[in-house]
mmCIF file of C-alpha atoms in Angstrom:
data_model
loop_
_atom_site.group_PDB
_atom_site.id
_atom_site.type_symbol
_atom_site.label_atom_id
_atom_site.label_comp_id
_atom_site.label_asym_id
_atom_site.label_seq_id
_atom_site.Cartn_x
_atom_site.Cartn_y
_atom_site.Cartn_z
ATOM 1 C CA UNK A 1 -243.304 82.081 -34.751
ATOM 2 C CA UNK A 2 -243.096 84.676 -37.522
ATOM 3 C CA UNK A 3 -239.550 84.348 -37.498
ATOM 4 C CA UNK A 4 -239.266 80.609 -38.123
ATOM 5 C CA UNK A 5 -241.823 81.240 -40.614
ATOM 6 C CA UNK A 6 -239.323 83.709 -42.820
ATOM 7 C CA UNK A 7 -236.843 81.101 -42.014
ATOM 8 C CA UNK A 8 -239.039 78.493 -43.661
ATOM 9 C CA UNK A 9 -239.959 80.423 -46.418
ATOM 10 C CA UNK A 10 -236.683 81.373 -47.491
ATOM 11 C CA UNK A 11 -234.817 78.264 -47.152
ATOM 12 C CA UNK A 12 -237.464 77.225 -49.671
ATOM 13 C CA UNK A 13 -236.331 79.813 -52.137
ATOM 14 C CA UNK A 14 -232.821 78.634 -51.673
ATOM 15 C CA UNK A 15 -233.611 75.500 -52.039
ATOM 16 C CA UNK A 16 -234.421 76.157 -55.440
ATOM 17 C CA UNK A 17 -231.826 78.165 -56.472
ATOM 18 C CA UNK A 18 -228.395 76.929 -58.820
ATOM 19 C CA UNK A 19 -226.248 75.185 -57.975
ATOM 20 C CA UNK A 20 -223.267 77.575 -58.682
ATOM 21 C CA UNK A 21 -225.149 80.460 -56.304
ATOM 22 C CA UNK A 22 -223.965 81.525 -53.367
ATOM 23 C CA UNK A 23 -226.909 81.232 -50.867
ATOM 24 C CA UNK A 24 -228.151 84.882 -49.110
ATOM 25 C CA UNK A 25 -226.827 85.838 -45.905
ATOM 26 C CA UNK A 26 -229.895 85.448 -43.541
ATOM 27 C CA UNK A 27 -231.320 88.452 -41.833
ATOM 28 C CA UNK A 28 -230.842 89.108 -38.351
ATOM 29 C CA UNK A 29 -234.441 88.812 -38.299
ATOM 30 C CA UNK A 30 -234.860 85.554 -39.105
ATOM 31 C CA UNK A 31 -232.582 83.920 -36.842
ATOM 32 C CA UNK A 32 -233.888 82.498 -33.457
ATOM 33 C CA UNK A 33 -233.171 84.828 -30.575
ATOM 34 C CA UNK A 34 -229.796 83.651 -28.302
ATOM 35 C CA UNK A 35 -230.566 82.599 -24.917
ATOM 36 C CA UNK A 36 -230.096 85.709 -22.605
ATOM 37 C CA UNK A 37 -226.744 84.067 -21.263
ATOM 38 C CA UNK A 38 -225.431 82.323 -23.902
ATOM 39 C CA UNK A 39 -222.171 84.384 -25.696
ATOM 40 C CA UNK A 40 -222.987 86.181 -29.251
ATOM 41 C CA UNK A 41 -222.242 83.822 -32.404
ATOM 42 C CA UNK A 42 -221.998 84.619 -36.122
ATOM 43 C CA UNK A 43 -225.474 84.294 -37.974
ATOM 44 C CA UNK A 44 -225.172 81.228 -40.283
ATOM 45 C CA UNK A 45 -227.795 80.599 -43.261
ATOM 46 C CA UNK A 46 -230.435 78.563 -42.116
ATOM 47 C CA UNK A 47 -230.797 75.030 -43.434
ATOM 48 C CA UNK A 48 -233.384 72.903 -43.543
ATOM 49 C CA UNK A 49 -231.476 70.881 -40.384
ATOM 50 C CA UNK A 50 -231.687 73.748 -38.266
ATOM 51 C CA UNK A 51 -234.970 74.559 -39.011
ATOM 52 C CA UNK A 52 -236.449 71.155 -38.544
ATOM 53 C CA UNK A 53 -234.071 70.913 -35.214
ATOM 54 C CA UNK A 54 -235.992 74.740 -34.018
ATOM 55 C CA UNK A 55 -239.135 73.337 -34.543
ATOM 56 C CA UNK A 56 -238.696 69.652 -33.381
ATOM 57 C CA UNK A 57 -238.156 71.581 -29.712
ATOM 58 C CA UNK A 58 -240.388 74.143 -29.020
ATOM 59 C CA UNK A 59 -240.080 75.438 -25.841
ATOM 60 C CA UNK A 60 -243.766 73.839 -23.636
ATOM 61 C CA UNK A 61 -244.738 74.638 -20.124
ATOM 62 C CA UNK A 62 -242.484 73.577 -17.155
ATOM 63 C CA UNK A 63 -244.578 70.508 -15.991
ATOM 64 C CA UNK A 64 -245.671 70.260 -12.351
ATOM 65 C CA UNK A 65 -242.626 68.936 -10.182
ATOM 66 C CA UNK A 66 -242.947 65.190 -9.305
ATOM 67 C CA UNK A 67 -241.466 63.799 -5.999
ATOM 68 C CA UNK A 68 -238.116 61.859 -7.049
ATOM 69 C CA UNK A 69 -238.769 58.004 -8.199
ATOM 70 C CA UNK A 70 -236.181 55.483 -6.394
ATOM 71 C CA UNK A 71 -233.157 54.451 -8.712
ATOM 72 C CA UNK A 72 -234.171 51.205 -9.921
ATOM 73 C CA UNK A 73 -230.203 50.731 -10.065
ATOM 74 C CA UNK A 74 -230.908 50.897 -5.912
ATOM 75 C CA UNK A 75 -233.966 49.915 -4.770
ATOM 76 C CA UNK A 76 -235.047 51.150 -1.236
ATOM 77 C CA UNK A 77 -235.201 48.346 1.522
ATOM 78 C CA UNK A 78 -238.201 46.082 1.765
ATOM 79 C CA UNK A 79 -239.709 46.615 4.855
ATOM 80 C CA UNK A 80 -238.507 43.580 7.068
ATOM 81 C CA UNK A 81 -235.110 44.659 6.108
ATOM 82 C CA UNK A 82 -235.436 48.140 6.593
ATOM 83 C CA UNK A 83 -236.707 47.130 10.270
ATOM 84 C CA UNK A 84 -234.971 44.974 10.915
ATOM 85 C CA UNK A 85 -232.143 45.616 14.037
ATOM 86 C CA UNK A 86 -228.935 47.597 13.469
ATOM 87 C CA UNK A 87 -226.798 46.598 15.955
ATOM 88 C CA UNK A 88 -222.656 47.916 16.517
ATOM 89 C CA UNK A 89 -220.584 44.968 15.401
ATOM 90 C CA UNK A 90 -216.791 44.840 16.658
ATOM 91 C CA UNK A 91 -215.779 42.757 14.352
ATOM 92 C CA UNK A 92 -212.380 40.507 14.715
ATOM 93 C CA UNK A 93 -210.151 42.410 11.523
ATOM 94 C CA UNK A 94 -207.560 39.399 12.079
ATOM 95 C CA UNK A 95 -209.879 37.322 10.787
ATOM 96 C CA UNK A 96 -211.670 39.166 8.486
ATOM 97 C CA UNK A 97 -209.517 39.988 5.416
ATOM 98 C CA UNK A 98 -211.335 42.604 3.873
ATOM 99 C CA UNK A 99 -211.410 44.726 6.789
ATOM 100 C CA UNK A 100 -207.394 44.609 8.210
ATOM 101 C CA UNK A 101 -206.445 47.004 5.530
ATOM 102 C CA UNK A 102 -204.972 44.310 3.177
ATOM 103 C CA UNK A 103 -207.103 44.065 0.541
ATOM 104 C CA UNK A 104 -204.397 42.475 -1.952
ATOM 105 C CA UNK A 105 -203.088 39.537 -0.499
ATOM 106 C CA UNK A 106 -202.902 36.286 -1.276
ATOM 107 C CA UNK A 107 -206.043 35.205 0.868
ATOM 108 C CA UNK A 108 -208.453 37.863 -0.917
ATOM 109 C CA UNK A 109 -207.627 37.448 -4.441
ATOM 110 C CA UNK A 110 -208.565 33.817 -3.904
ATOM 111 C CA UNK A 111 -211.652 34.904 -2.025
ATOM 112 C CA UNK A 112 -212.347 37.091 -4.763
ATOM 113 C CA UNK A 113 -211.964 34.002 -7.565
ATOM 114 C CA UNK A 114 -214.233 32.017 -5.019
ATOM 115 C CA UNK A 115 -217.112 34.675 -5.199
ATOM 116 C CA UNK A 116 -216.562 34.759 -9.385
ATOM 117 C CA UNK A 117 -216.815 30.809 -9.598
ATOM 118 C CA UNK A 118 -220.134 31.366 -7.574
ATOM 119 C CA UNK A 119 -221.290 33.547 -10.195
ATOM 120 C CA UNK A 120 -219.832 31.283 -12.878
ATOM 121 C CA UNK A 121 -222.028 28.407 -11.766
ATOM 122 C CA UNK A 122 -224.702 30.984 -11.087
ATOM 123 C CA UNK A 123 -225.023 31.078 -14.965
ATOM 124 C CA UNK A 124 -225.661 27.226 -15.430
ATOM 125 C CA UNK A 125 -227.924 26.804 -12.352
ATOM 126 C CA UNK A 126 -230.260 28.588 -9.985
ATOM 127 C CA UNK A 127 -228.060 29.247 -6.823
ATOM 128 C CA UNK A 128 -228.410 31.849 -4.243
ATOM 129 C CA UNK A 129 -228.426 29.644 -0.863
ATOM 130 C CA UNK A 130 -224.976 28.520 -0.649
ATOM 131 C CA UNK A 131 -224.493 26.089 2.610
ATOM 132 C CA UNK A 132 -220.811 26.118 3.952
ATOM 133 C CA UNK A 133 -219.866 23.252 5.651
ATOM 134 C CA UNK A 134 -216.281 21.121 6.436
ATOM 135 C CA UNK A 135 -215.496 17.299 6.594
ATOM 136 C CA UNK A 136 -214.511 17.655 10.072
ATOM 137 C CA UNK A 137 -215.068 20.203 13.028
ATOM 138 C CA UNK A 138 -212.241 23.025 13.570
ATOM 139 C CA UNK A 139 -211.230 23.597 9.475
ATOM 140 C CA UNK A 140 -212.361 26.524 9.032
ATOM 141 C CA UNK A 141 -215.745 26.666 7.175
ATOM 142 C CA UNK A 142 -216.860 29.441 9.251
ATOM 143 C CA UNK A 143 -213.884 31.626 8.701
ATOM 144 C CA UNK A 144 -214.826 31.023 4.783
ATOM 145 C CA UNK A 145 -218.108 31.789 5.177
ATOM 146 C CA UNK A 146 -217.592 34.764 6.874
ATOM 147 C CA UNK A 147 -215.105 36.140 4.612
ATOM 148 C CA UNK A 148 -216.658 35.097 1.533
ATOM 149 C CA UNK A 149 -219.656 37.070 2.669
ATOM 150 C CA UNK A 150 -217.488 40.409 3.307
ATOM 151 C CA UNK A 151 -215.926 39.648 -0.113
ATOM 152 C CA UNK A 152 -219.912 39.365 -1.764
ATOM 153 C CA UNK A 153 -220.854 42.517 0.288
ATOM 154 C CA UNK A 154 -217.836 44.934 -1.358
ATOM 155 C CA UNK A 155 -219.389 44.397 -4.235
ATOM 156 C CA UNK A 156 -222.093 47.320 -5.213
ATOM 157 C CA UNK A 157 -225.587 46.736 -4.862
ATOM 158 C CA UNK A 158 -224.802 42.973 -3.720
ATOM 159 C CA UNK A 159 -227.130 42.193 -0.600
ATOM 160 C CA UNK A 160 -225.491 39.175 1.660
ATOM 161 C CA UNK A 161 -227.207 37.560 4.169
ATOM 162 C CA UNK A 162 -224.990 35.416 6.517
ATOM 163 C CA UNK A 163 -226.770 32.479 8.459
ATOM 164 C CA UNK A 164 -225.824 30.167 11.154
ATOM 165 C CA UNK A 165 -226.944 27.166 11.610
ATOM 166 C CA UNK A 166 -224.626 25.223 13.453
ATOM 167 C CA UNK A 167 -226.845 25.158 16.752
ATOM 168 C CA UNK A 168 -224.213 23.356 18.309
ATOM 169 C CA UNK A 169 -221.510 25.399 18.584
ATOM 170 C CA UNK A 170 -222.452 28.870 16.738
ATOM 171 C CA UNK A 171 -219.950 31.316 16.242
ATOM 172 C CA UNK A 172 -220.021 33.826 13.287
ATOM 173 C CA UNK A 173 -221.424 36.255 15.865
ATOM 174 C CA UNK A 174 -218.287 35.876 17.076
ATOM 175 C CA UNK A 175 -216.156 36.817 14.488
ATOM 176 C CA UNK A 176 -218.486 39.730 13.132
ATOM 177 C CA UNK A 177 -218.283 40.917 16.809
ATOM 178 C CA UNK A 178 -222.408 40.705 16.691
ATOM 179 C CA UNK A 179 -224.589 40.324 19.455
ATOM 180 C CA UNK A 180 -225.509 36.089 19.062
ATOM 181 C CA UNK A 181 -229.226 36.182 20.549
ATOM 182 C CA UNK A 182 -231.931 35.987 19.682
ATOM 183 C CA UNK A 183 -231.197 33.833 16.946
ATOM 184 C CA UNK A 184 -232.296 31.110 14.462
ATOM 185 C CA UNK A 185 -232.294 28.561 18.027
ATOM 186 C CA UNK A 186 -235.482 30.995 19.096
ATOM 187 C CA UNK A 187 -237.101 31.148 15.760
ATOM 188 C CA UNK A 188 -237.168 27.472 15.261
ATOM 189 C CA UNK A 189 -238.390 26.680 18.949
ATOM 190 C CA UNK A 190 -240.771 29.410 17.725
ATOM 191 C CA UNK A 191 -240.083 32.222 20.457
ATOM 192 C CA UNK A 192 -239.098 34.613 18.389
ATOM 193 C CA UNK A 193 -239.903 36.138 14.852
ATOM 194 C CA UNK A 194 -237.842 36.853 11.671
ATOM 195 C CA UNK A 195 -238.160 40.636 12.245
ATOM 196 C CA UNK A 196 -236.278 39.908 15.837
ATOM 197 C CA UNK A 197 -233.919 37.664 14.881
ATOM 198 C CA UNK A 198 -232.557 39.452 11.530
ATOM 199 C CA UNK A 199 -230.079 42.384 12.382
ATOM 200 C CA UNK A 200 -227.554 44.211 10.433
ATOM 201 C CA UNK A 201 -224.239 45.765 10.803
ATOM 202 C CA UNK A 202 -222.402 49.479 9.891
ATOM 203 C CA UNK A 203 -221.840 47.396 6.755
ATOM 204 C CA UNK A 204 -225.233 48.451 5.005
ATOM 205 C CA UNK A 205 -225.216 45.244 2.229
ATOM 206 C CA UNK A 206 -224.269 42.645 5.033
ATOM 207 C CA UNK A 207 -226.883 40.911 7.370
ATOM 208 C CA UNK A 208 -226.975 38.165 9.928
ATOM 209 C CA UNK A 209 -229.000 35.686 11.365
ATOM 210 C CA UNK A 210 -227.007 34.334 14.252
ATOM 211 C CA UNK A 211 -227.686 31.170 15.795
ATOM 212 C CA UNK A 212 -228.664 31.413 19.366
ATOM 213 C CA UNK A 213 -228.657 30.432 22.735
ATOM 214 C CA UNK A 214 -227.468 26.287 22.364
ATOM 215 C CA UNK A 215 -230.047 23.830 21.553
ATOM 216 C CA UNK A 216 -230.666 20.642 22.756
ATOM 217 C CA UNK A 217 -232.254 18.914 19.909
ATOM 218 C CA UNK A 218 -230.283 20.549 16.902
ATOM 219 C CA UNK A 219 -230.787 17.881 14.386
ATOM 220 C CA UNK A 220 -234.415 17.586 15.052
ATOM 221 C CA UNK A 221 -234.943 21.707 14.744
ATOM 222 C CA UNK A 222 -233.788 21.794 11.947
ATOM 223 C CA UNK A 223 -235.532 19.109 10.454
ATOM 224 C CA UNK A 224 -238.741 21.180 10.599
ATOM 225 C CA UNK A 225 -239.801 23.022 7.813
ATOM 226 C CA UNK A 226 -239.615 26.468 9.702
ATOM 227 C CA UNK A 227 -236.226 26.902 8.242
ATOM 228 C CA UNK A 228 -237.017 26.250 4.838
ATOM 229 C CA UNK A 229 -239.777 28.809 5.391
ATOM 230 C CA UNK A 230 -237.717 31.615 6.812
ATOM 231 C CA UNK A 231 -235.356 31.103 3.842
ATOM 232 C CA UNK A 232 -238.097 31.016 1.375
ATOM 233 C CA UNK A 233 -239.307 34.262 2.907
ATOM 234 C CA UNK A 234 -236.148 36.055 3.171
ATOM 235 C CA UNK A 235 -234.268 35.024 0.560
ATOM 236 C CA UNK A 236 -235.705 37.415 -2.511
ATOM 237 C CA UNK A 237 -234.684 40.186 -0.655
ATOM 238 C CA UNK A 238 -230.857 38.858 -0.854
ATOM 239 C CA UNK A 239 -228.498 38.214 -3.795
ATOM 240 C CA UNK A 240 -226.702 35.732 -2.150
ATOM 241 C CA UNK A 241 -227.303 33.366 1.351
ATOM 242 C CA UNK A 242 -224.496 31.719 3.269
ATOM 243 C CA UNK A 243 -225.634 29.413 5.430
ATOM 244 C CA UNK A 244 -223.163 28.108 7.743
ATOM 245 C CA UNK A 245 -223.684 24.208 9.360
ATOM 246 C CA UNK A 246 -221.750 22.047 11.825
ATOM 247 C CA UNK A 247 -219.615 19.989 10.146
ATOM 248 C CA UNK A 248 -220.888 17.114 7.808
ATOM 249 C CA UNK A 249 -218.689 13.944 8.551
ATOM 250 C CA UNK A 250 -219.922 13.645 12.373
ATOM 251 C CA UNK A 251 -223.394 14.993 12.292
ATOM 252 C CA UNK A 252 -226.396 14.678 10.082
ATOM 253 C CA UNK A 253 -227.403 18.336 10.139
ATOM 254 C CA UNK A 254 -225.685 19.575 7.341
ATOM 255 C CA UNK A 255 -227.503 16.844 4.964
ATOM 256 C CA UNK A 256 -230.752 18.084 6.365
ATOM 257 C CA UNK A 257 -229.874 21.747 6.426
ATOM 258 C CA UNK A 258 -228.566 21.083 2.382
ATOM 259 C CA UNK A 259 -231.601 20.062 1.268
ATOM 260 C CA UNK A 260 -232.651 23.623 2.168
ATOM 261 C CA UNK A 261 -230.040 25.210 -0.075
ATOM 262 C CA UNK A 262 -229.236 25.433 -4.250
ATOM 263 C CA UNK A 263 -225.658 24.151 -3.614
ATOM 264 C CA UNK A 264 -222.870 23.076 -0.987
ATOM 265 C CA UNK A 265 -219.624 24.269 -0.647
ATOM 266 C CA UNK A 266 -216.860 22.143 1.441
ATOM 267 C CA UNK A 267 -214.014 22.988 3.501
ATOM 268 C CA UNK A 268 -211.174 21.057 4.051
ATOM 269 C CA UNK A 269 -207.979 21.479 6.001
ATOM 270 C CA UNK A 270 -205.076 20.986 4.215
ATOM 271 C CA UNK A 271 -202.449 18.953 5.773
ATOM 272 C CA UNK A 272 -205.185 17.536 8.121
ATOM 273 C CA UNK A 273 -208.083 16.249 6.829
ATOM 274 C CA UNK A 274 -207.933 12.729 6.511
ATOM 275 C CA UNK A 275 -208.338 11.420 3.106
ATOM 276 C CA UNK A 276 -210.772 9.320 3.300
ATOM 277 C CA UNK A 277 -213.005 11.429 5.378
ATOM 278 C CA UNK A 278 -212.926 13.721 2.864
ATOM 279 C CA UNK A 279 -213.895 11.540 0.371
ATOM 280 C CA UNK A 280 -216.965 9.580 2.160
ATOM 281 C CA UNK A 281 -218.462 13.523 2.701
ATOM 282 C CA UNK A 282 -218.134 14.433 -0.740
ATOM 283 C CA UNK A 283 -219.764 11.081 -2.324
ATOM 284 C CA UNK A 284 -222.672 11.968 0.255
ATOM 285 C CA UNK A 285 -222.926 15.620 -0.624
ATOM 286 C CA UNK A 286 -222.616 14.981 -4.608
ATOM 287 C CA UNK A 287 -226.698 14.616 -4.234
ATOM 288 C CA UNK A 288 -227.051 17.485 -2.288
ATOM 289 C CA UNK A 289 -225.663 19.810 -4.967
ATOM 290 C CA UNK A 290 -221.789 19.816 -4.446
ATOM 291 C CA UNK A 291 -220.097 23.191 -5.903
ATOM 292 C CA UNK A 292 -217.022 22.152 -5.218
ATOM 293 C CA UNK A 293 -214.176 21.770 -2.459
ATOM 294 C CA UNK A 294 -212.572 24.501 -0.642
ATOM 295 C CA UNK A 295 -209.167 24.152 0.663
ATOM 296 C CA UNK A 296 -207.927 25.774 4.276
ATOM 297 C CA UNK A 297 -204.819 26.570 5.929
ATOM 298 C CA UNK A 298 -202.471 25.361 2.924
ATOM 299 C CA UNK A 299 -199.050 27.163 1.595
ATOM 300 C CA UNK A 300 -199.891 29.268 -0.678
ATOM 301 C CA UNK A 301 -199.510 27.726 -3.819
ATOM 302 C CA UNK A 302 -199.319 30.280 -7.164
ATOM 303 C CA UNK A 303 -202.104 29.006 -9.354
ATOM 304 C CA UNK A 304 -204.065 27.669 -7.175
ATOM 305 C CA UNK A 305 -207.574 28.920 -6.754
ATOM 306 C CA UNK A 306 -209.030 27.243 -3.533
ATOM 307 C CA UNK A 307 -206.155 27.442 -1.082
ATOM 308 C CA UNK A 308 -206.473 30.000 1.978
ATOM 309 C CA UNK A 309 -204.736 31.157 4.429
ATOM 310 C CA UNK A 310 -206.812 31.009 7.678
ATOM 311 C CA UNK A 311 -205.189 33.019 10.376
#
């Protein structure tokens, strides 16, 4: 303290000093003493900077160490999440884009324009449960959800959850090589819990929810409000939720299972889908929240931003 007392004291006196005069060389004495490690440097005159910066940081007591707070950049997992089952998934890599080692084709840059046009919309509406459905059985909506998913889930920090709901013929266990029971068919019938039915992957941001042993009353489990529950329960914990349905031109679950969800994505085939169809399924989904169309199987077309190439 004595030192950056003299300090003080004398870059008063120069402070008052002409102009034209050179200032004093400082003392050895009144410059702070160098760190033990740190390499010798020429003594400079103090100024009133350096002063203010010696005293503005005066060395205090090493505070008590504190265990390590979690990085609000990465939250740890809530606890149904963190409990949830992690099961080994074998998933099918010739259907899943992102994982067959060609990350820059055709099929994944549109994926990846997909996922932005989510967020896009994202900023004019709330949306987070995205259902997936198609016009017509066999074009493809699971093999969009699923990939669409993987494309969410390379994304850092972005927690997917996948869920089937086509009871009648579920099968994105299937192509994420998951095991498919118990699923959302036992949770409905109520034999089974969220905590059993909710497993995860070796890919830590992607879960699943598959859909279960077959059910013979689809349309009418659904219909309860135990799904609307689950989702309510489960989906804060999740940036985005796919949900994927049977397809909505034949069967009346998908309208149900929409009114469950902040917005509906179709699938069509291209080359296949019947105009019409396609047509009578959109005018009946424009009240359930349409997002827009999704085109399958089509030549790739430069330009175009919903065309995929399903294997």
């Amino acid at each position: 303290m004595s030192r950056i007392h003299e300090a003080l004291k004398r870059a008063e006196r120069e402070k008052g000093r002409a102009p034209a005069q050179e200032p004093e060389p400082a003392p050895a004495a009144a410059a702070p003493a160098a760190a033990p490690a740190a390499p010798a440097r020429p003594l400079e005159s103090p100024t009133a900077a350096t002063v203010i910066t010696r005293i503005e940081t005066p060395a205090v007591p090493a505070a008590p160490a504190r265990p390590a707070a979690p990085s609000p950049s990465r939250p740890a997992l809530p606890a149904l999440l963190e409990g949830c089952r992690q099961t080994r998934w074998q998933s099918d890599a010739s259907k899943l884009f992102f994982l067959n080692g060609k990350n820059q084709t055709f099929a994944t840059e549109q994926l990846r324009m997909l996922r932005s046009r989510l967020y896009q919309e994202r900023e004019r509406r709330a949306l987070k449960i995205v259902l997936v459905t198609s016009a017509m059985p066999g074009e493809g909506k699971t093999f969009i959800c699923a990939n669409l998913a993987h494309a969410i889930a390379r994304q850092q920090e972005k927690r997917v959850l996948l869920v089937d709901c086509d009871l009648r013929s579920p099968s994105l266990h299937v192509i994420l090589g998951a095991p498919g029971e118990p699923g959302l068919a036992a949770y409905l019938k109520e034999e089974a819990g969220v905590e059993q039915i909710l497993q995860r992957g070796p890919q830590e941001n992607l879960f699943l929810i598959p859909g279960g042993g077959g059910a013979a009353n689809p349309a009418e489990l659904v219909a309860r409000g135990r799904l609307k529950s689950m989702l309510s329960q489960l989906t804060p914990h999740f940036d985005w939720v796919l949900v994927d349905s049977p397809a909505a031109g034949p069967m009346a679950d998908a309208l149900t299972i929409a009114d469950c969800c902040d917005g509906v994505l179709l699938v069509v085939q291209g080359g296949n889908t019947p105009y019409d169809v396609a047509q009578g399924v959109v005018q009946e989904l424009r009240e359930k929240r349409l997002l827009g169309v999704v085109l399958n199987r089509a030549n790739p077309v430069h330009g175009s931003a919903s065309r995929f190439a399903s294997q």
